XYZ file of C-alpha atoms in Angstrom:
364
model
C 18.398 19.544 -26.016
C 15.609 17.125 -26.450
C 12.876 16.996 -23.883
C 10.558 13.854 -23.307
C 7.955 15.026 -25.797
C 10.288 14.833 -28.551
C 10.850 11.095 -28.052
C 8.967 8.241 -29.454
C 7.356 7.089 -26.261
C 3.834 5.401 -26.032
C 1.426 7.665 -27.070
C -0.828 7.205 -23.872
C 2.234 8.347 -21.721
C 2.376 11.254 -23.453
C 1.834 14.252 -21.496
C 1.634 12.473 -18.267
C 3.773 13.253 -15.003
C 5.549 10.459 -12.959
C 3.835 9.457 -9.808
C 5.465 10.467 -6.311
C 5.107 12.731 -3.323
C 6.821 16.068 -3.329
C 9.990 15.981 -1.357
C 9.766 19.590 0.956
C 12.340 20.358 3.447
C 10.700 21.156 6.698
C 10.377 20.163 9.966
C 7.557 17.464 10.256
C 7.189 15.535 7.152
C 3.667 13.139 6.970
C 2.566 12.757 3.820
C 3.831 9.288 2.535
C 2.504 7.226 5.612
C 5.749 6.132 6.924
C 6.134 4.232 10.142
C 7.649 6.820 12.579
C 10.032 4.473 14.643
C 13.365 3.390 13.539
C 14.360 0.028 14.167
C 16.177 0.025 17.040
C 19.733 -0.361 18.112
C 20.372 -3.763 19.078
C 18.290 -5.091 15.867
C 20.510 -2.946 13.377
C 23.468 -4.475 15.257
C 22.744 -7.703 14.530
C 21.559 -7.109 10.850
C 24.710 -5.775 10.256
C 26.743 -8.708 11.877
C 24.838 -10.795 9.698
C 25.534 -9.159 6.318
C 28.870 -10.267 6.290
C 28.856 -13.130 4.653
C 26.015 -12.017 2.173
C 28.573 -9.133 1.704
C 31.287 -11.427 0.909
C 29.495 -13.564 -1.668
C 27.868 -10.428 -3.865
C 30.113 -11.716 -6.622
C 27.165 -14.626 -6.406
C 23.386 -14.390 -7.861
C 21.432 -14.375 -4.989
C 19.020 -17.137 -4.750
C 16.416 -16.430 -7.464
C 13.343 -17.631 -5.633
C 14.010 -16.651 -1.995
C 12.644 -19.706 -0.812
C 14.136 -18.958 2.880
C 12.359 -15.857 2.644
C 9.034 -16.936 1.570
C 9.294 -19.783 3.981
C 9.496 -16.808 6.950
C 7.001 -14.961 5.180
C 4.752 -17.861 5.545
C 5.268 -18.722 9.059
C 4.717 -14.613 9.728
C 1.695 -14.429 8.061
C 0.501 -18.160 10.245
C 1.277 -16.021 13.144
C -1.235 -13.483 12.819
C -3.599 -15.007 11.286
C -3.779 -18.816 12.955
C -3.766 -20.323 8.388
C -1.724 -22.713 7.392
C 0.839 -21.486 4.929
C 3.926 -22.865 2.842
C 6.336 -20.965 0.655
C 4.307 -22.735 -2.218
C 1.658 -19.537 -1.426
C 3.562 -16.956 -0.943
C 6.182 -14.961 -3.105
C 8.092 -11.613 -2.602
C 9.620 -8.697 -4.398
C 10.337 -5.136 -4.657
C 7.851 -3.519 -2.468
C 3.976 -4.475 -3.256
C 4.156 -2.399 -6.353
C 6.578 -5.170 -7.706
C 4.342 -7.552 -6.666
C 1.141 -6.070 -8.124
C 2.886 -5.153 -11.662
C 3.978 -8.753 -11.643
C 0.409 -9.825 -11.147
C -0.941 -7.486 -13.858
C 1.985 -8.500 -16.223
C 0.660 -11.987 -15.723
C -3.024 -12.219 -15.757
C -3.646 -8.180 -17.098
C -2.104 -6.460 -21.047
C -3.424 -5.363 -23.635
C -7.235 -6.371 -24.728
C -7.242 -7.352 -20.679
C -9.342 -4.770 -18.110
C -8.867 -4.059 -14.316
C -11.188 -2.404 -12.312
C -10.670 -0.316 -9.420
C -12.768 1.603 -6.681
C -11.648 5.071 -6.289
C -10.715 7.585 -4.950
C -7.725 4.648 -4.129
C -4.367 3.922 -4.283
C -2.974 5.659 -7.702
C -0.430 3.703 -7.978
C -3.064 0.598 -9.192
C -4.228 2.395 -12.033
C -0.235 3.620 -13.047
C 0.511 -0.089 -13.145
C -2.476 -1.092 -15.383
C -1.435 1.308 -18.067
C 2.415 0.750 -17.696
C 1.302 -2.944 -18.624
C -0.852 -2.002 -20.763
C -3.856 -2.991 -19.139
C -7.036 -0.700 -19.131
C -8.348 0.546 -16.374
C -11.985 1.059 -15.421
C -12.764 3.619 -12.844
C -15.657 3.229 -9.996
C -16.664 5.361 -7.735
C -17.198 4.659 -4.112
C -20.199 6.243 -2.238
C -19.906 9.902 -0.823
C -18.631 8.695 2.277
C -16.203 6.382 0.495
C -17.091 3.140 1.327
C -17.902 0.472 -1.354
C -21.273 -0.465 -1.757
C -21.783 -3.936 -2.563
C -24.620 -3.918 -5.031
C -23.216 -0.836 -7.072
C -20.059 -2.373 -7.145
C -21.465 -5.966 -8.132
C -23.651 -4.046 -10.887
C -19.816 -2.454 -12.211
C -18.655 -5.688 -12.192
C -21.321 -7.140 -13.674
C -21.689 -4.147 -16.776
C -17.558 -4.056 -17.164
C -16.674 -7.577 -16.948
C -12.815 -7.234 -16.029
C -10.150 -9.623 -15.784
C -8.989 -8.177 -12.533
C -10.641 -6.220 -9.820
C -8.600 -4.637 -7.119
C -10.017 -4.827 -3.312
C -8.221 -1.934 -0.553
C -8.323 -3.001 3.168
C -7.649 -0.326 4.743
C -7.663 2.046 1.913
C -5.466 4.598 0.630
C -5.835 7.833 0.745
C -9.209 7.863 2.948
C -8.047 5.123 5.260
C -11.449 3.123 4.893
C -12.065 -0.404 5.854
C -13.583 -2.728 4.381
C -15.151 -6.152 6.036
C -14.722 -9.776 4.854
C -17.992 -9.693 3.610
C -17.826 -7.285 0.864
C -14.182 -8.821 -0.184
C -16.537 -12.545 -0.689
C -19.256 -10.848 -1.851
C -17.356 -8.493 -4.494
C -15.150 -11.806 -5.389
C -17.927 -14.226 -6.216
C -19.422 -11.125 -8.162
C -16.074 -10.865 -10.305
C -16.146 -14.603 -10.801
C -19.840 -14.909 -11.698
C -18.752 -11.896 -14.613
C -15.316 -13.374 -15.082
C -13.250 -15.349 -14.516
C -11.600 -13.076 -12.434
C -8.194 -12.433 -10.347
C -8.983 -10.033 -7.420
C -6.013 -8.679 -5.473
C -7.120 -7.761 -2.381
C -4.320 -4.772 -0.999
C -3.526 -4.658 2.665
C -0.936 -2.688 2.434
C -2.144 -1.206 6.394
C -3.320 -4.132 7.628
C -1.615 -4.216 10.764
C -3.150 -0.485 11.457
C -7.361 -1.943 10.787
C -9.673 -2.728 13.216
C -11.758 -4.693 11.002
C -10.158 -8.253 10.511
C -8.239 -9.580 7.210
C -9.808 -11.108 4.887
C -6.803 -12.860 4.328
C -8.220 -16.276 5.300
C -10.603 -16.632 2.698
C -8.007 -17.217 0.201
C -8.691 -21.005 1.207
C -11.715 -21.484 -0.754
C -11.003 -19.129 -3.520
C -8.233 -19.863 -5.828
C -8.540 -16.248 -7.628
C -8.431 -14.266 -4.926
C -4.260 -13.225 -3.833
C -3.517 -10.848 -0.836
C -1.008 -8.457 -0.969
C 1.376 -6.939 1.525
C 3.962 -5.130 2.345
C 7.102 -5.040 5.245
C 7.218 -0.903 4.715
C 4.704 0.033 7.121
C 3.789 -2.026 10.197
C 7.467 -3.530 10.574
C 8.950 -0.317 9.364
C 10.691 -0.955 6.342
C 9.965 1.411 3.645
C 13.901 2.167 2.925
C 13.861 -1.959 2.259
C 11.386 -2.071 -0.217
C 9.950 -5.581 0.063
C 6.301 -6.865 -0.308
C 4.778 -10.136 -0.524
C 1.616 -11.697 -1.674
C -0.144 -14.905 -0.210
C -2.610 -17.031 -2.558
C -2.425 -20.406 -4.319
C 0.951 -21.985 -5.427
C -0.539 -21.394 -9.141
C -0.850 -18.079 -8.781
C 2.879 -18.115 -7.484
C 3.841 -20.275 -10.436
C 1.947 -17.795 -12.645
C 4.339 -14.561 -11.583
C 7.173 -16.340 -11.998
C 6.530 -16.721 -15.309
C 7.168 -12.656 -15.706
C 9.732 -12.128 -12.954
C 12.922 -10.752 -13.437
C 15.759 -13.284 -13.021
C 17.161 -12.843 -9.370
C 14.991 -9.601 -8.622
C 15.196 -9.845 -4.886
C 19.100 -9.005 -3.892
C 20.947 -10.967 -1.473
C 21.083 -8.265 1.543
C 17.621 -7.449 1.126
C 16.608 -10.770 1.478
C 19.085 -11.352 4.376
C 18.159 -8.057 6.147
C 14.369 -9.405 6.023
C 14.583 -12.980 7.641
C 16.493 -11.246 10.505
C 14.049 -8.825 10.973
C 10.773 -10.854 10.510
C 13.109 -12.564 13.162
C 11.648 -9.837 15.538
C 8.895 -8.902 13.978
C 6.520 -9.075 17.585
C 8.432 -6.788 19.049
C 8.452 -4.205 16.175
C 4.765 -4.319 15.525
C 3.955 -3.286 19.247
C 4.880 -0.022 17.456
C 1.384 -0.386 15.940
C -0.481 0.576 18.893
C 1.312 3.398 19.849
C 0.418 4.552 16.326
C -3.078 3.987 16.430
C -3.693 5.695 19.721
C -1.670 8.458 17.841
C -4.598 8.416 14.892
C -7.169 8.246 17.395
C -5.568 11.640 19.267
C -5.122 12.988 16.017
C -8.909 12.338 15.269
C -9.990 13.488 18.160
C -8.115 16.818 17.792
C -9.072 17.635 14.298
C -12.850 17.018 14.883
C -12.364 19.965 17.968
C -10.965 22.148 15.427
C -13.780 22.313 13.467
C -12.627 19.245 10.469
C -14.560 16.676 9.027
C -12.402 13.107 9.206
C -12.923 10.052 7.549
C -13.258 7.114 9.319
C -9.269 5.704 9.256
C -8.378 1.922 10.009
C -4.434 3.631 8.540
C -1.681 4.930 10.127
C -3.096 8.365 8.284
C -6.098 10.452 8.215
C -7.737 12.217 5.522
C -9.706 15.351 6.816
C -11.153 18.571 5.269
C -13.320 19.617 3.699
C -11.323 22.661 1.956
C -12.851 25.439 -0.375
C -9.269 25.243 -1.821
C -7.560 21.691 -0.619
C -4.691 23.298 -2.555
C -4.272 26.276 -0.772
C -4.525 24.393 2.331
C -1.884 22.324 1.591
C 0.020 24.986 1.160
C -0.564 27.046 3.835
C -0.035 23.757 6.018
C 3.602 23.673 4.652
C 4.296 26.736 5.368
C 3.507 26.574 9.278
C 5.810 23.238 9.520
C 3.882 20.497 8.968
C 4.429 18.501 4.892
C 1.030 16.633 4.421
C -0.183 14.941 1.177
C -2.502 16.589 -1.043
C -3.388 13.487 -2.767
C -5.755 14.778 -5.445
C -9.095 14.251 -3.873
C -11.147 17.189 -3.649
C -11.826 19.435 -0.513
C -9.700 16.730 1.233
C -6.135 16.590 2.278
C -4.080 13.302 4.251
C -1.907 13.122 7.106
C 0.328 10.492 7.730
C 0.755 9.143 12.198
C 4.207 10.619 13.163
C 5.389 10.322 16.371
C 3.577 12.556 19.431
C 5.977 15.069 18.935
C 5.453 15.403 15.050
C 1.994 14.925 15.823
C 1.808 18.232 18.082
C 3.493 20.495 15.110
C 0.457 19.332 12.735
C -1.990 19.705 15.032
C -0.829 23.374 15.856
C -0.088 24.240 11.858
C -3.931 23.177 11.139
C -5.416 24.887 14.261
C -4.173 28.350 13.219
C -5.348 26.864 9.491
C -9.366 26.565 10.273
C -11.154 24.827 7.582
């Protein structure tokens, strides 16, 4: 039987493994920073009265540009953060991966460069090479934070056509201030031109504020996000960007026809519907990270600062080992390849008490 090395795939995929979190069954899982809380009763009630007539017409193409959605999406995003939006800025899809492959597929490829901080989300730097986009790798500062003038001199040196920006960021839960985000973009564009994509996937978790607003003044900067973790919607897999309406008009050029189905796109107006009362969710998880915090400091851990709903803490002779010794006791966290370090995702109090136990008869 032929394997995967036998077949005429890209040579730079060759020998590479597919990204994703192990899948362990035992009792506590927190290693893919879920939201803890199910939506509750009375909301699946009514998004299931409401699928019925999106259920009825699935013989139908749903509409292509979900301009219902994106007009929620806007008024959402106005919410929180007091700017004036229109669908015209905003546009949807699969999850933020979709979003951010879409954005490399447009303004990344071959003989194009993107540039990335790390350690950071992984996922980034899978995207640039499945669009064939190459990646340049920078390191943040021992306590991973960006600093500004190494990162303007990267900038400066590489010269890449897209630089992407974490707020909080993922694995070490970071923040990182409106400042840096101007002072990074007006780098890229003084090397560039530019596109910086500025993830929030956790925004609703920071304590710093967005940097959302300064899309106003800077037409190359686009903000992505995503429904999966403040509003609790991982299974849903939807994520949005907001920037210009050319940027829009620029992913649409790459889109897949009708990539958004009709009972996604139904299920998400309904809930963004209720979307205050979900996100009081939020604080119940942060005072959860803060407890968390607290606990693993007693117990002899170092912690990175977190503006998540996880924390990274170690530091581990053998992160590995840890991991699995971790496992063993109960408790599934993510060993997410930095060294000495391992991350927990916020579960509820209860999940929260397992892991604390599992890693208090685990000393560093």
């Amino acid at each position: 039987m032929a394997s995967i090395e036998d077949l005429p795939i890209r040579a730079e995929l060759k020998g590479l493994t597919a990204y994703g979190a192990p899948r362990i069954d035992v009792p506590v899982r927190l290693h893919t920073n879920e939201n803890p809380y199910p939506l509750p009763d009375g909301l699946v009630d009514e998004i299931l009265a409401g699928l019925g007539p999106v259920l009825r017409g699935l013989n139908r193409y749903p509409d292509r540009d979900a301009v219902a959605l994106r007009t929620a999406l806007a008024k959402h995003v106005e919410a929180g953060t007091g700017l004036p939006l229109s669908e015209r800025g905003i546009w949807a899809a699969n999850g933020s991966n979709e979003v951010i492959q879409q954005l490399l597929q447009a303004f990344g490829g071959p003989g194009r460069t993107a540039l990335g901080f790390e350690p950071s989300y992984a996922v980034h730097r899978e995207i640039a090479r499945s669009t064939g986009t190459g990646w340049i790798s920078v390191p943040r500062a021992e306590d991973f934070t960006v600093s500004v003038d190494a990162s303007r001199a990267a900038i400066a040196e590489h010269r890449p056509d897209v630089v992407f920006l974490t707020a909080p960021n993922n694995p070490t839960g970071n923040g990182l201030s409106p400042d840096t985000v101007s002072a990074l973009y007006d780098a890229a564009q003084a090397a560039g031109p530019a596109l910086v994509i500025l993830d929030e996937a956790y925004v609703d978790f920071q304590r710093t504020p967005s940097a959302l607003p300064l899309i106003e003044d800077r037409p190359l900067l686009v903000v992505v996000r995503t429904l999966s973790k403040g509003l609790g919607l991982a299974g849903l897999r939807l994520g949005y960007l907001v920037g210009t309406a050319a940027i829009v008009d620029a992913v649409q050029l790459v889109r897949l026809p009708y990539h958004l189905s009709a009972p996604a796109q139904a299920i998400a107006l309904t809930v963004l519907e209720h979307a205050p009362a979900l996100l009081a969710n939020v604080g119940r998880i942060t005072a959860e990270r803060d407890r968390m915090v607290r606990a693993l400091v007693a117990a002899g851990y170092e912690v990175t600062a977190s503006e998540a709903n996880f924390v990274q803490f170690g530091r581990f002779r053998d992160s590995h080992r840890a991991w699995r010794e971790i496992t063993a006791r109960g408790a599934l966290v993510r060993d997410s390849g930095v060294p000495s370090w391992l991350r927990v995702s916020v579960g509820t109090p209860e999940e929260n008490d397992v892991f604390l136990a599992a890693v208090r008869e685990r000393l560093p």
